Amino acid sequence: MAPVTSEHGYDRLSEVKKFDESKIGVKGLVDSGVTTIPSFFHQPPENLPGPKPKNRPKLTVPVIDLSAERSTVVEEIRRSASTLGFFQIVNHSIPTTLIDSVLNGLKSFFEQPTEYKMQFYHREAGKGAAYSTNFDLYQSKAASWRDTLQVRMAPVEPDWDAVPDMCREALKEWDKAAVGLAEELMSILCQGLGVKSDRLKELSFLEARVNASHYYPRCPQPDLTVGLTAHTDPGALTVLVQNEVGGLLQVKCGDDWADVEAVPGAVVINIGDLLQMMSNDEYKSVEHRVLANPVEGARVSLAVFFNPSNREGTYGPFPEVISAEKPAVYKDFTYADYIGRFFRKELDGKTLTNFYRIDNKTG
């Protein structure tokens, strides 16, 4: 829970509550003309990006052509998933027109008058669309400069009447296309592990999906906060598209951070904690962050998080990736236990994978 007071007697919880109950979001603050950001957005120094190292080449996430020979694609994706945990794909099955349509529809929602958006502002993710600022607003040390529209797509279909009409149809089409692409990618990732290609599909990993669209407007003091703190994703796979405002999404690469460039028509893919554990550390779930936006145009992104619908199912390393030379690194666990632990902590980069490690004494 956010500390009630700071050393100067600042009542953080009261300020956070007042902001949350106003339902104006970060965009509302920007529209009001603020030139300084509220104190509860001030991130601790460890969350802020340091100075960029001089004379060091710029690091970027690989872009993979999905129309290449299957064996080439499997190897390139396996290599990227095993090292950086992130890659972009082009020449995939999702039309660029659909990507543009869904991102434009979402941008249109975020830029509606505050009075309109207020009807969607709540923190109950199961009710159609949930618009809010930071799902961990009350738990985190500091808030991040973004607004979010979240729609839980499956296993239960959303109440579409409770989804903003300017992005409703595009989200329906996007969901179908994202599932088709994720099925292809899960097959490729399984093949890269030597596991039956439809194993993740059989384990219900296409059947629980959440769409989260983030809106990052210009921040008047971008050196004091971030758009999204460094974290790993808890699920199996994340499929993301972003608009043309690039240079903000970054992936941890050793001691440095690699940029995820805004490539027109590309889809960004990253491995989540669940798949890292099921691959027995063959694939890597890597920390990533979004910097606060210093420019006038807003960055808009849309991520689909793929999780198993079988909450009571037991998950752990695939038998095919375990051997005498490489024994299981993780114990088995239920998804219900796993996701419950995720939501009881703040989004702060501490991965849950360590909790389920066999050599972890606290698990």
XYZ file of C-alpha atoms in Angstrom:
363
model
C 0.000 0.000 0.000
C 1.229 3.514 -0.739
C 2.770 5.108 2.355
C 0.291 7.355 4.146
C 2.776 10.143 4.813
C 6.302 10.984 3.751
C 9.047 12.429 5.929
C 7.662 15.914 5.206
C 4.157 15.017 6.318
C 2.900 14.784 2.729
C -0.251 12.683 2.754
C 0.406 10.580 -0.336
C -2.545 8.231 0.088
C -4.964 11.127 0.409
C -3.566 12.795 -2.732
C -3.685 9.534 -4.709
C -7.273 8.906 -3.606
C -8.317 12.445 -4.504
C -6.764 12.067 -7.978
C -8.284 8.614 -8.537
C -11.745 9.734 -7.451
C -11.569 12.751 -9.788
C -11.515 10.217 -12.707
C -9.660 12.696 -14.928
C -6.607 10.514 -15.522
C -3.179 11.719 -16.613
C -4.717 13.105 -19.825
C -7.005 15.252 -17.671
C -3.968 16.687 -15.881
C -2.348 17.473 -19.238
C -5.556 19.083 -20.516
C -5.721 21.255 -17.391
C -2.369 22.764 -18.402
C -0.168 21.476 -15.562
C 3.485 22.468 -15.889
C 4.644 20.422 -12.895
C 3.578 16.864 -12.106
C 1.948 15.957 -8.758
C 4.393 14.633 -6.148
C 2.938 11.113 -6.173
C 4.226 10.709 -9.762
C 7.818 11.399 -8.637
C 9.680 8.113 -9.054
C 12.522 7.068 -6.725
C 15.972 7.459 -8.359
C 16.379 3.706 -8.919
C 13.324 3.705 -11.237
C 14.565 6.580 -13.402
C 16.783 6.085 -16.460
C 20.394 7.084 -15.961
C 22.387 9.153 -18.441
C 22.887 7.469 -21.823
C 26.431 6.049 -22.093
C 28.541 7.926 -24.640
C 30.289 6.219 -27.539
C 28.252 3.062 -27.131
C 26.304 1.671 -30.086
C 22.522 1.981 -29.872
C 20.905 -1.339 -29.022
C 17.675 -2.343 -30.774
C 15.363 -5.353 -30.661
C 15.654 -7.724 -33.673
C 13.041 -7.607 -36.443
C 12.120 -11.054 -37.834
C 10.451 -11.666 -41.209
C 7.695 -14.199 -40.575
C 7.399 -14.952 -44.319
C 10.894 -16.505 -44.469
C 11.474 -20.287 -44.568
C 9.866 -21.969 -41.532
C 13.175 -23.443 -40.313
C 14.801 -19.997 -40.499
C 11.901 -18.369 -38.630
C 11.942 -21.066 -35.909
C 15.691 -20.594 -35.389
C 15.542 -16.769 -35.359
C 12.638 -16.718 -32.920
C 14.263 -19.391 -30.720
C 17.475 -17.348 -30.600
C 15.679 -14.097 -29.755
C 13.429 -15.773 -27.151
C 16.493 -17.402 -25.541
C 18.501 -14.204 -25.219
C 16.652 -10.885 -25.267
C 13.162 -12.355 -24.746
C 11.799 -9.723 -27.160
C 11.527 -9.477 -30.936
C 9.466 -7.699 -33.578
C 7.835 -9.484 -36.497
C 6.955 -8.210 -39.969
C 5.114 -9.880 -42.878
C 2.748 -11.489 -40.409
C -0.969 -12.261 -40.691
C -2.383 -9.019 -39.221
C -3.212 -6.330 -41.820
C -1.548 -2.965 -41.220
C -4.940 -1.360 -41.794
C -6.333 -3.259 -38.786
C -3.396 -2.218 -36.579
C -3.904 1.425 -37.602
C -7.662 1.156 -37.102
C -7.504 -0.248 -33.571
C -4.761 2.165 -32.446
C -6.621 5.155 -33.922
C -9.866 4.049 -32.254
C -8.130 3.763 -28.880
C -6.361 7.112 -29.320
C -9.745 8.634 -30.124
C -11.140 7.259 -26.848
C -8.276 8.623 -24.734
C -8.682 12.043 -26.373
C -12.433 12.277 -25.751
C -13.679 14.883 -23.234
C -13.095 13.860 -19.616
C -16.854 13.800 -18.941
C -17.307 11.034 -21.524
C -14.374 8.931 -20.283
C -15.490 9.150 -16.636
C -18.284 6.618 -17.231
C -15.603 3.979 -17.967
C -13.291 4.927 -15.095
C -13.193 2.082 -12.568
C -10.927 -0.703 -11.328
C -13.174 -3.735 -11.859
C -11.514 -5.475 -14.803
C -14.366 -7.943 -15.328
C -16.928 -5.276 -16.283
C -16.549 -4.461 -19.971
C -13.849 -1.809 -20.363
C -11.961 -0.481 -17.344
C -10.335 2.931 -17.807
C -7.915 4.051 -15.085
C -4.473 5.381 -14.249
C -2.111 2.561 -13.128
C -3.653 -0.730 -11.942
C -1.174 -0.640 -9.024
C -1.807 3.052 -8.203
C -2.466 2.335 -4.514
C 0.328 -0.247 -4.093
C 3.253 1.334 -5.935
C 5.901 3.648 -4.522
C 5.026 6.202 -7.203
C 2.552 6.549 -10.057
C 3.560 6.365 -13.732
C 2.588 8.929 -16.396
C 0.027 6.975 -18.443
C -3.654 6.062 -18.661
C -4.953 2.590 -19.492
C -8.068 1.068 -21.040
C -8.313 -2.618 -20.188
C -10.762 -5.115 -21.695
C -10.843 -8.734 -20.545
C -11.593 -10.616 -23.780
C -11.728 -14.259 -22.688
C -12.562 -16.836 -21.378
C -15.735 -14.756 -20.777
C -16.622 -12.365 -23.581
C -16.836 -8.741 -22.439
C -20.075 -6.819 -22.192
C -19.552 -5.000 -25.494
C -22.120 -2.334 -24.584
C -19.731 -1.333 -21.795
C -16.841 -0.848 -24.248
C -16.402 2.618 -25.849
C -18.098 2.628 -29.231
C -15.205 4.316 -31.097
C -12.960 1.287 -30.522
C -15.492 -1.538 -30.030
C -15.573 -3.055 -33.540
C -11.839 -2.656 -34.111
C -11.112 -4.439 -30.794
C -13.308 -7.368 -31.851
C -11.430 -7.694 -35.148
C -8.058 -7.184 -33.460
C -8.757 -9.929 -30.925
C -9.467 -12.487 -33.666
C -6.324 -11.511 -35.570
C -4.138 -11.507 -32.435
C -5.318 -15.016 -31.482
C -4.466 -16.299 -34.974
C -0.985 -14.789 -34.788
C -0.396 -15.999 -31.213
C -1.360 -19.546 -32.219
C 1.264 -19.453 -34.978
C 3.901 -18.018 -32.636
C 3.171 -20.524 -29.852
C 3.583 -23.321 -32.405
C 6.969 -21.881 -33.497
C 8.107 -21.408 -29.884
C 7.121 -25.002 -29.010
C 8.994 -26.273 -32.069
C 12.068 -24.347 -30.924
C 11.946 -26.262 -27.628
C 11.399 -29.659 -29.233
C 7.876 -29.769 -27.791
C 4.732 -30.782 -29.726
C 3.722 -27.692 -31.689
C 0.166 -27.415 -30.317
C 1.086 -28.098 -26.663
C 0.484 -24.528 -25.450
C -2.837 -24.432 -27.285
C -3.830 -27.759 -25.644
C -2.953 -26.263 -22.258
C -5.521 -23.440 -22.887
C -2.935 -20.662 -23.385
C -4.986 -19.001 -26.133
C -8.158 -18.963 -24.060
C -7.578 -16.323 -21.359
C -6.803 -12.931 -22.831
C -6.643 -9.371 -21.578
C -6.255 -6.373 -23.883
C -4.508 -3.408 -22.271
C -4.118 -0.160 -24.185
C -1.768 2.424 -22.719
C -1.834 6.123 -23.536
C 1.337 8.129 -22.808
C 0.717 11.866 -23.273
C 3.495 14.432 -23.122
C 4.914 14.787 -19.619
C 5.981 18.292 -18.525
C 8.729 16.844 -16.266
C 9.832 13.589 -17.960
C 13.038 13.401 -15.928
C 11.032 12.913 -12.686
C 8.818 9.985 -13.656
C 8.327 7.115 -16.130
C 5.549 5.909 -18.405
C 5.769 2.349 -17.071
C 8.200 1.048 -14.449
C 10.564 -1.811 -15.276
C 8.774 -5.162 -14.973
C 8.353 -8.568 -16.535
C 5.010 -9.854 -17.842
C 3.453 -12.672 -15.779
C 1.747 -14.618 -18.586
C 3.034 -16.838 -21.379
C 3.188 -14.445 -24.314
C 2.505 -10.774 -24.976
C 1.547 -9.472 -28.441
C 1.853 -5.681 -28.764
C 1.363 -2.988 -31.373
C 2.330 0.675 -31.012
C 1.864 3.897 -32.940
C 4.599 5.954 -34.556
C 5.831 7.650 -31.343
C 8.944 5.543 -30.721
C 12.027 5.655 -28.524
C 10.114 5.092 -25.262
C 9.719 1.289 -24.944
C 12.990 -0.272 -23.769
C 14.155 -3.804 -22.933
C 16.865 -4.699 -20.379
C 19.946 -6.035 -22.166
C 22.717 -6.807 -19.662
C 23.494 -3.490 -17.971
C 22.016 -1.513 -20.867
C 18.582 -0.967 -22.348
C 17.666 -1.802 -25.958
C 15.120 0.347 -27.802
C 12.021 -1.186 -29.368
C 11.829 1.016 -32.451
C 8.443 1.994 -33.887
C 8.540 -0.083 -37.099
C 5.440 0.528 -39.285
C 3.196 -2.536 -39.355
C 5.422 -4.555 -36.995
C 4.134 -6.528 -34.028
C 6.231 -6.676 -30.849
C 6.410 -10.067 -29.107
C 7.782 -10.844 -25.683
C 8.115 -13.932 -23.538
C 6.335 -13.872 -20.160
C 7.367 -15.404 -16.831
C 5.099 -18.435 -17.288
C 6.756 -19.472 -20.542
C 10.214 -18.916 -19.064
C 9.355 -21.392 -16.296
C 7.702 -23.898 -18.639
C 10.746 -23.763 -20.935
C 12.964 -24.421 -17.889
C 14.824 -21.141 -18.517
C 15.441 -21.870 -22.219
C 13.331 -18.813 -23.027
C 13.790 -15.560 -21.128
C 11.206 -13.205 -19.670
C 13.052 -9.902 -19.606
C 12.448 -6.620 -17.796
C 11.114 -3.800 -19.929
C 9.969 -0.247 -19.273
C 8.486 2.793 -20.970
C 10.086 6.199 -20.492
C 7.955 9.265 -19.813
C 6.985 10.916 -23.080
C 8.851 14.226 -23.619
C 7.221 15.086 -26.981
C 3.895 16.596 -27.985
C 2.276 13.581 -29.675
C 1.002 10.759 -27.443
C 2.366 7.216 -27.625
C -0.456 4.667 -27.894
C 0.111 0.935 -27.498
C -2.118 -2.123 -27.317
C -0.941 -5.339 -25.666
C -2.680 -8.703 -25.501
C -1.613 -10.887 -22.590
C -2.100 -14.612 -23.216
C -2.691 -16.795 -20.164
C -4.161 -20.256 -19.496
C -7.922 -20.386 -18.876
C -7.484 -23.457 -16.656
C -6.749 -21.690 -13.360
C -6.589 -24.893 -11.327
C -4.289 -26.579 -13.850
C -0.762 -27.468 -12.756
C 2.093 -25.885 -14.680
C 5.836 -26.392 -14.598
C 8.726 -27.211 -16.947
C 7.821 -29.319 -20.002
C 9.121 -32.909 -19.566
C 10.855 -32.583 -22.968
C 13.162 -29.808 -21.684
C 14.240 -31.691 -18.561
C 17.174 -34.104 -18.575
C 19.872 -35.462 -16.257
C 22.153 -32.708 -17.567
C 19.455 -30.048 -17.152
C 17.113 -30.976 -14.284
C 13.943 -29.004 -13.568
C 14.698 -25.492 -12.327
C 11.094 -24.867 -11.176
C 8.558 -26.747 -9.120
C 4.998 -27.284 -10.370
C 2.316 -24.776 -9.344
C -1.294 -23.913 -10.070
C -2.048 -20.851 -12.164
C -4.494 -19.615 -9.488
C -1.702 -19.544 -6.886
C 0.692 -17.924 -9.336
C -1.539 -15.094 -10.570
C -2.793 -14.404 -7.035
C 0.786 -13.750 -5.943
C 1.362 -11.482 -8.945
C -1.546 -9.181 -8.095
C -0.539 -8.952 -4.440
C 2.702 -7.211 -5.335
C 3.343 -3.911 -7.054
C 4.587 -3.719 -10.618
C 8.212 -3.148 -9.722
C 10.364 -5.509 -11.750
C 10.536 -8.257 -9.131
C 9.781 -11.370 -11.112
C 7.772 -14.183 -9.570
C 9.915 -16.822 -11.226
C 12.322 -16.807 -8.279
C 9.531 -17.813 -5.881
C 8.962 -21.094 -7.737
C 12.634 -21.960 -8.206
C 13.436 -25.331 -6.671
C 16.478 -23.864 -4.874
C 14.422 -21.035 -3.375
C 14.271 -21.562 0.395
C 11.228 -19.291 0.897
C 8.933 -21.017 -1.603
